[in-house]
XYZ file of C-alpha atoms in Angstrom:
530
model
C 120.886 85.179 99.726
C 120.221 82.246 97.419
C 122.826 80.221 99.245
C 121.015 80.844 102.510
C 117.677 79.693 101.044
C 119.316 76.602 99.628
C 120.823 75.805 103.026
C 117.460 76.349 104.746
C 115.714 74.108 102.205
C 118.274 71.375 102.721
C 117.770 71.531 106.500
C 113.989 71.158 106.113
C 114.493 68.184 103.780
C 116.715 66.454 106.337
C 114.124 67.076 109.060
C 111.327 65.608 106.909
C 113.429 62.534 106.090
C 114.192 62.037 109.772
C 110.503 62.206 110.643
C 109.671 59.746 107.856
C 112.247 57.310 109.233
C 110.654 57.562 112.689
C 107.083 56.913 111.476
C 107.291 53.057 111.171
C 107.999 52.749 114.890
C 104.476 53.996 115.751
C 102.570 53.224 112.574
C 100.186 50.780 114.300
C 98.949 53.399 116.742
C 98.716 55.931 113.935
C 96.726 53.779 111.503
C 94.499 52.145 114.119
C 95.430 48.523 113.380
C 95.242 46.264 116.419
C 96.505 42.875 115.231
C 98.974 41.329 112.829
C 99.804 37.937 111.305
C 103.330 37.554 109.933
C 103.626 41.340 109.583
C 100.289 41.806 107.838
C 98.114 44.108 109.948
C 94.365 44.140 110.562
C 92.077 46.879 111.880
C 90.295 44.515 114.297
C 91.087 41.319 116.131
C 87.996 39.727 114.589
C 89.354 40.458 111.111
C 92.688 38.852 111.969
C 90.969 35.739 113.363
C 88.806 35.460 110.252
C 91.820 35.614 107.932
C 94.085 33.418 110.049
C 94.943 29.886 109.039
C 95.231 26.908 111.354
C 98.394 27.242 113.471
C 98.925 30.978 112.868
C 100.142 33.394 115.549
C 98.101 36.567 115.938
C 100.044 39.389 117.580
C 98.123 42.126 119.356
C 99.393 45.626 118.530
C 97.276 47.568 121.015
C 94.484 47.181 123.541
C 91.161 46.126 122.058
C 87.591 45.136 122.911
C 85.927 41.970 121.630
C 83.275 39.531 122.773
C 81.586 36.282 121.844
C 84.536 35.086 119.724
C 84.168 31.411 118.874
C 87.359 29.757 117.651
C 87.233 26.793 115.291
C 90.899 26.810 114.246
C 94.088 26.346 116.265
C 95.696 29.730 116.983
C 98.305 31.390 119.178
C 97.444 34.815 120.590
C 100.514 36.855 121.517
C 99.032 39.747 123.456
C 102.428 41.497 123.713
C 101.524 43.074 127.042
C 98.218 44.439 125.786
C 94.683 43.975 127.138
C 91.644 42.321 125.580
C 88.415 43.527 127.190
C 85.233 41.547 126.733
C 81.906 43.111 125.886
C 79.105 43.785 128.368
C 76.647 41.790 126.259
C 78.388 38.541 125.322
C 78.498 35.583 127.742
C 82.176 34.892 127.008
C 85.188 36.649 125.518
C 86.543 33.549 123.710
C 85.222 30.037 123.181
C 87.598 27.604 121.449
C 85.817 24.443 120.242
C 87.920 21.308 119.888
C 91.070 23.182 118.798
C 94.470 24.064 120.244
C 94.539 27.614 121.616
C 97.339 29.513 123.345
C 97.109 32.951 124.977
C 100.326 34.528 126.212
C 101.794 37.688 127.701
C 98.840 39.973 128.336
C 95.520 40.654 130.038
C 91.971 39.394 129.359
C 89.135 41.166 131.183
C 85.544 40.032 131.816
C 83.312 43.070 132.446
C 79.830 41.589 131.916
C 77.943 41.587 135.228
C 75.267 39.083 134.254
C 75.764 35.834 136.212
C 77.263 33.058 134.083
C 79.683 35.325 132.202
C 83.173 33.954 131.573
C 86.538 34.807 130.136
C 87.169 31.605 128.199
C 84.787 28.734 127.538
C 86.823 25.759 126.328
C 84.869 22.943 124.689
C 87.210 20.044 123.926
C 90.728 20.614 122.636
C 93.731 22.151 124.397
C 93.832 25.570 126.020
C 97.065 27.088 127.379
C 97.657 30.317 129.274
C 101.273 31.499 129.530
C 101.966 34.653 131.554
C 98.381 35.839 131.295
C 96.327 37.878 133.746
C 92.634 36.991 133.590
C 90.335 39.440 135.421
C 86.726 38.544 136.206
C 84.118 40.953 137.558
C 81.811 39.877 140.369
C 78.324 39.184 138.910
C 75.296 41.180 139.967
C 72.862 38.448 140.955
C 72.656 34.971 142.458
C 71.509 32.831 139.537
C 75.115 31.724 138.840
C 78.764 32.562 139.362
C 80.997 34.345 136.887
C 83.988 32.329 135.680
C 87.548 32.873 134.569
C 87.638 29.606 132.621
C 84.923 27.016 132.120
C 86.043 23.825 130.384
C 83.928 20.962 129.031
C 84.940 17.515 127.810
C 81.473 17.075 126.328
C 78.669 19.461 125.493
C 75.342 19.245 123.696
C 74.762 22.689 122.246
C 71.763 22.004 120.031
C 72.484 23.707 116.720
C 76.214 23.532 117.413
C 76.068 19.773 117.758
C 77.836 17.585 120.299
C 81.513 17.840 121.184
C 82.726 14.693 122.910
C 86.495 15.143 122.872
C 88.932 15.462 125.778
C 89.611 18.976 127.063
C 92.955 19.934 128.556
C 93.580 23.310 130.203
C 97.129 24.314 131.212
C 97.823 27.499 133.181
C 101.481 28.547 133.487
C 102.856 31.520 135.441
C 99.503 33.274 135.242
C 96.959 34.929 137.523
C 93.183 34.795 137.678
C 91.703 37.465 139.908
C 88.292 38.768 140.835
C 87.328 42.401 140.256
C 85.021 43.998 142.819
C 81.598 45.211 141.698
C 80.013 47.998 143.743
C 76.737 47.519 141.853
C 76.330 43.893 142.983
C 73.770 43.898 145.801
C 73.646 40.093 145.993
C 76.170 37.771 144.433
C 77.714 34.317 144.567
C 81.005 35.818 143.449
C 83.347 34.526 140.774
C 85.040 31.156 140.225
C 88.572 30.873 138.865
C 88.369 27.612 136.880
C 85.643 24.973 136.677
C 86.304 21.589 135.072
C 83.285 19.683 133.736
C 83.636 15.990 132.932
C 81.505 14.123 130.440
C 80.089 11.349 132.646
C 76.736 12.159 134.228
C 75.416 10.667 137.448
C 73.351 8.042 135.607
C 76.440 6.690 133.788
C 79.140 7.054 136.451
C 80.362 4.151 138.573
C 82.725 3.679 141.505
C 85.569 2.454 139.280
C 85.408 5.127 136.580
C 88.921 5.602 135.172
C 88.127 8.110 132.425
C 89.903 11.461 132.845
C 88.845 13.319 129.703
C 88.546 16.716 131.430
C 92.010 17.796 132.594
C 93.387 20.882 134.311
C 97.032 21.655 135.120
C 98.074 24.737 137.088
C 101.778 25.558 137.378
C 103.336 28.383 139.415
C 100.175 30.456 139.173
C 97.883 32.452 141.460
C 94.086 32.378 141.588
C 92.241 34.689 144.000
C 88.422 34.732 144.062
C 85.530 35.225 146.477
C 84.009 31.871 145.416
C 85.973 28.719 144.450
C 89.445 29.111 142.986
C 89.040 25.663 141.360
C 85.924 23.518 141.167
C 84.468 20.437 139.585
C 80.805 19.531 139.142
C 79.052 16.900 141.225
C 77.025 15.738 138.233
C 79.863 15.670 135.652
C 82.602 13.133 136.329
C 85.903 12.009 134.818
C 88.413 14.762 135.656
C 92.176 15.045 136.252
C 93.486 18.095 138.134
C 97.164 18.820 138.877
C 98.070 21.868 140.959
C 101.820 22.466 141.199
C 103.471 25.098 143.415
C 100.573 27.500 143.042
C 98.611 29.817 145.340
C 94.834 29.385 145.349
C 92.661 31.573 147.547
C 88.945 31.966 148.194
C 87.763 34.841 150.359
C 84.289 33.492 151.138
C 84.187 29.788 150.231
C 86.259 26.647 149.840
C 89.338 27.353 147.747
C 88.886 23.966 146.018
C 85.595 22.101 145.688
C 85.902 18.492 144.444
C 82.483 16.761 144.288
C 83.136 14.521 141.258
C 84.786 11.206 140.447
C 88.251 12.119 139.261
C 91.810 12.543 140.507
C 93.400 15.667 141.947
C 97.091 16.030 142.831
C 98.292 18.956 144.915
C 102.060 19.298 144.813
C 103.346 22.056 147.095
C 101.951 25.569 147.053
C 99.343 27.170 149.317
C 95.565 26.667 149.366
C 93.552 29.086 151.529
C 89.806 29.494 152.020
C 87.025 29.467 154.592
C 87.571 25.774 153.991
C 90.787 24.907 152.185
C 89.523 21.878 150.236
C 86.197 20.082 150.375
C 86.170 16.587 148.902
C 82.792 14.948 148.250
C 83.943 12.284 145.755
C 87.062 11.095 143.953
C 90.781 10.748 144.695
C 92.909 13.519 146.205
C 96.690 13.293 146.724
C 98.592 15.915 148.737
C 102.394 16.048 148.710
C 105.564 18.135 148.840
C 104.575 20.061 151.955
C 101.493 21.694 150.470
C 100.046 24.316 152.834
C 96.276 24.070 153.267
C 94.696 26.708 155.473
C 91.141 27.274 156.729
C 90.173 30.823 157.714
C 86.670 29.930 158.891
C 86.124 29.514 162.631
C 84.445 27.598 164.188
C 84.001 24.448 162.138
C 80.410 23.952 161.015
C 78.845 21.188 158.912
C 75.424 21.256 157.209
C 73.820 18.929 154.640
C 73.775 20.188 151.054
C 72.700 18.258 147.980
C 74.110 20.914 145.645
C 77.334 22.426 146.938
C 79.662 22.510 149.916
C 78.834 21.462 153.469
C 81.728 22.553 155.663
C 83.243 25.804 156.929
C 86.394 25.993 159.033
C 88.366 22.897 157.969
C 91.648 22.854 156.095
C 90.509 19.589 154.521
C 86.855 18.559 154.724
C 85.723 15.100 153.643
C 81.937 14.828 153.227
C 80.503 12.174 150.927
C 77.886 13.542 148.528
C 74.346 12.303 148.001
C 75.825 10.410 145.023
C 77.485 8.017 147.540
C 80.598 7.764 145.378
C 83.949 6.619 146.832
C 86.501 8.998 148.338
C 90.228 8.307 148.743
C 92.560 10.938 150.213
C 96.322 10.350 150.475
C 98.414 12.864 152.407
C 102.053 12.071 151.722
C 103.291 15.309 153.277
C 101.291 18.447 153.948
C 100.789 21.276 156.433
C 97.121 21.604 157.364
C 95.866 24.269 159.762
C 92.551 25.701 160.883
C 89.863 25.312 163.506
C 89.890 21.777 162.124
C 92.895 20.503 160.208
C 91.022 17.476 158.826
C 87.485 16.278 159.483
C 85.390 13.560 157.864
C 81.617 13.908 158.308
C 78.437 12.352 156.967
C 76.116 15.351 156.554
C 73.797 13.486 154.127
C 73.329 10.579 156.575
C 74.481 8.076 153.952
C 74.240 4.399 154.880
C 77.118 2.402 156.336
C 77.840 0.636 153.032
C 78.364 3.974 151.311
C 80.549 5.408 154.089
C 82.797 2.325 153.979
C 83.979 3.681 150.617
C 85.515 6.758 152.311
C 89.180 6.359 153.284
C 91.836 8.873 154.305
C 95.509 7.886 154.685
C 98.022 10.170 156.380
C 101.644 9.250 155.765
C 103.167 12.412 157.199
C 102.641 16.107 157.777
C 101.937 18.855 160.282
C 98.336 19.188 161.507
C 97.354 22.230 163.565
C 93.694 21.851 164.495
C 91.317 18.982 165.130
C 91.775 15.753 163.176
C 88.677 13.587 163.571
C 86.050 11.475 161.843
C 82.434 11.724 162.883
C 81.180 8.566 161.197
C 82.333 10.134 157.971
C 84.779 7.430 156.919
C 88.041 5.879 158.054
C 91.152 7.956 158.769
C 94.458 6.082 159.190
C 97.617 7.758 160.462
C 101.086 6.332 159.822
C 103.043 9.494 160.624
C 102.801 13.181 161.392
C 102.625 15.809 164.122
C 99.209 16.645 165.585
C 98.062 19.133 168.191
C 94.556 17.638 168.458
C 94.355 14.030 167.317
C 90.937 12.629 168.148
C 90.452 9.095 169.480
C 88.301 8.329 166.427
C 91.494 8.153 164.350
C 93.136 4.797 163.628
C 96.881 5.162 164.329
C 98.719 2.385 162.495
C 102.290 3.400 163.385
C 104.098 1.481 166.121
C 105.799 4.488 167.714
C 103.685 7.290 169.156
C 104.737 9.884 171.714
C 103.213 12.916 173.371
C 105.780 15.704 173.471
C 105.234 18.701 175.724
C 107.149 21.951 175.353
C 106.137 25.208 177.053
C 102.834 23.661 178.229
C 101.909 22.755 174.630
C 101.473 19.037 173.950
C 101.574 17.487 170.497
C 101.091 13.903 169.433
C 103.998 12.775 167.280
C 103.508 9.646 165.185
C 106.429 7.701 163.707
C 109.880 7.079 165.157
C 111.605 9.332 162.621
C 109.303 12.207 163.530
C 109.829 11.611 167.256
C 113.623 11.688 167.005
C 113.473 14.761 164.768
C 111.136 16.547 167.199
C 113.384 16.019 170.235
C 116.890 16.183 168.817
C 117.184 19.904 169.611
C 114.487 20.008 172.295
C 115.030 22.614 175.025
C 115.526 21.757 178.676
C 112.219 20.909 180.339
C 110.756 19.049 177.353
C 108.669 16.024 178.377
C 108.408 12.982 176.104
C 105.845 10.326 176.967
C 105.811 7.205 174.790
C 102.292 5.822 174.587
C 103.164 3.068 172.125
C 106.415 1.696 170.783
C 107.843 -1.112 168.730
C 110.126 -3.613 170.413
C 113.694 -2.293 170.680
C 112.684 1.266 169.790
C 115.691 3.573 170.178
C 115.716 7.323 170.666
C 118.365 9.961 171.312
C 117.408 12.732 173.719
C 119.439 15.813 174.710
C 120.168 16.905 178.262
C 117.260 18.325 180.216
C 114.635 16.162 178.495
C 112.440 13.818 180.527
C 111.323 10.542 178.914
C 108.546 8.301 180.238
C 107.873 4.800 178.942
C 104.087 4.385 179.127
C 104.052 1.458 176.683
C 103.968 -2.310 177.097
C 107.566 -2.857 175.985
C 111.049 -1.653 176.897
C 112.667 1.120 174.876
C 116.211 2.443 174.602
C 117.089 6.043 175.481
C 120.614 7.148 174.617
C 121.681 3.512 174.688
C 120.188 2.814 178.116
C 117.182 0.516 178.614
C 114.035 2.229 179.889
C 111.682 -0.340 181.347
C 107.888 -0.279 181.227
C 106.527 2.471 183.466
C 109.922 4.056 184.125
C 110.856 7.717 183.755
C 114.319 9.113 183.148
C 115.649 12.649 183.031
C 118.593 13.069 180.725
C 121.501 14.644 182.594
C 124.515 16.110 180.862
C 127.759 14.196 181.656
C 130.036 15.907 184.182
C 132.864 17.835 182.611
C 136.196 17.416 184.495
C 137.705 20.696 185.778
C 140.288 22.226 183.501
C 142.654 22.866 186.513
C 143.568 19.293 187.493
C 146.198 18.815 190.271
C 149.421 17.104 189.099
C 150.270 13.572 190.231
C 153.964 14.584 190.476
C 155.152 15.182 194.051
C 155.524 18.897 194.729
C 158.677 20.241 196.413
C 158.286 22.402 199.436
C 159.835 25.825 199.240
C 161.997 27.076 202.079
C 161.096 30.165 204.003
C 163.289 32.346 201.823
C 161.293 31.284 198.734
C 164.281 29.632 197.050
C 163.993 26.064 195.795
C 166.424 23.617 197.400
C 169.532 22.893 195.391
C 169.864 19.319 194.129
C 171.840 17.498 191.443
C 168.722 17.644 189.261
C 169.265 21.340 188.842
C 172.543 21.144 186.797
C 172.459 23.519 183.848
C 171.857 21.307 180.833
C 173.337 23.918 178.480
C 176.622 23.882 180.368
C 176.745 20.095 180.406
C 176.131 19.921 176.676
C 178.952 22.405 176.012
C 181.465 20.392 178.063
C 180.547 17.205 176.169
C 181.043 18.892 172.798
C 184.458 20.251 173.829
C 185.566 16.771 174.928
C 184.553 15.261 171.608
C 186.433 17.936 169.627
C 189.571 17.515 171.753
C 189.487 13.751 171.296
C 189.181 14.096 167.527
C 192.119 16.496 167.433
C 194.321 14.071 169.387
C 193.528 11.217 167.013
C 194.375 13.413 164.065
C 197.691 14.320 165.637
C 198.654 10.736 166.219
C 197.890 9.917 162.610
C 200.098 12.745 161.392
C 203.000 11.527 163.536
C 202.683 8.052 162.130
């Protein structure tokens, strides 16, 4: 009996030891700690931030709620897949001031419905998001938007003093999304990221080169009901780079750029009621960026404090500030009721509008491309389905190509040859301008008209002014060609006539071989006799 009790006691001891060994795997959930620094745990995120030293990494152990956290030291926040939820009373969740801050691998939520609430307010310094999902609730009211990120290169915050240092925000492989709010009767919606420069209207000039407020978005997605990305028309000196990202606005322009600064869009997709509205600054579009307008029709109205245009993939509309605009489209795909329009909704004077210039090097444009006294648009290349006569085409070679009753204007010899190289039968190509000695290659079934003032070459043949040619495929000779060799007539019995040409070659060869062997044998015999 004692042996049995001893055995039972030993089994219980083993079970207890096993449970004790398992405890460390879930100790954080058990003891309520939510953050750690180098293995040392803290009951709250605020406590960890307070104890952290410059450059420390704070690791989140579980979901937590915080709000109004101002950061004055450089820190890395490893959310480890967890969620930080802001409070319903504080205007922001985090506000780093002139420090380096990194958030990675987790979720940050803005739940405050009061307009002007934000996830992160960055004042100077460097802010980086790596694999972060930032959720922003729609505000209940129309006094302001809510924001995912609001960044300032300069701010005067009274008791907090003035920060006048560059701010740089980098968003990598992350998402910023809007959360619906059933309690919001009236709202402006939420903005993904707003970049605020430090140069006000009274200090800005046409040649401002300062770019102290910078934003870089890489392989990320921003989906809002208001702007995905915006500047401020009274705060200049920005630099925005958007690389292979998807930006969407449900009810507004996806990108609003009213400030002096530079924006580069490299690939990706931009979609909104208007894709991009530019009211000042430099915008460069490249790498086949897709810019799409969902609004229809195109409408334009004056506005001294916001956007003017609905229904244009790219809208150019100089602001009341009368600052210069330069747009360079190296290669893009623009589509909408209007692909690209330049307007002058503020009725700015001619001297101001002369500072608005758009250059199209190449791209695909589905929708109207026009300027309505809104600045100069020059086209050196591209494919257009509605190119207005107000556009200045600077390329030598221009053709109208019609396929299936759809006509497009193709600008640039390279584009023309590319457009027709595999064109189906029935395609019509009408050259309306051409350089001297222009050469094209057209497949069979294509009709080419030379409506220019110079000769052109089509498949190596000269096409004179006013002439039309239809490309015909070369005749293919029949595979069953008759022989040039005289044919022998067969007799009535069907047998070929017998001639000396019909000697059996095999028999003749055999006779020759036998003669040679016999001759050799005779020579051998004579030698033996000698």
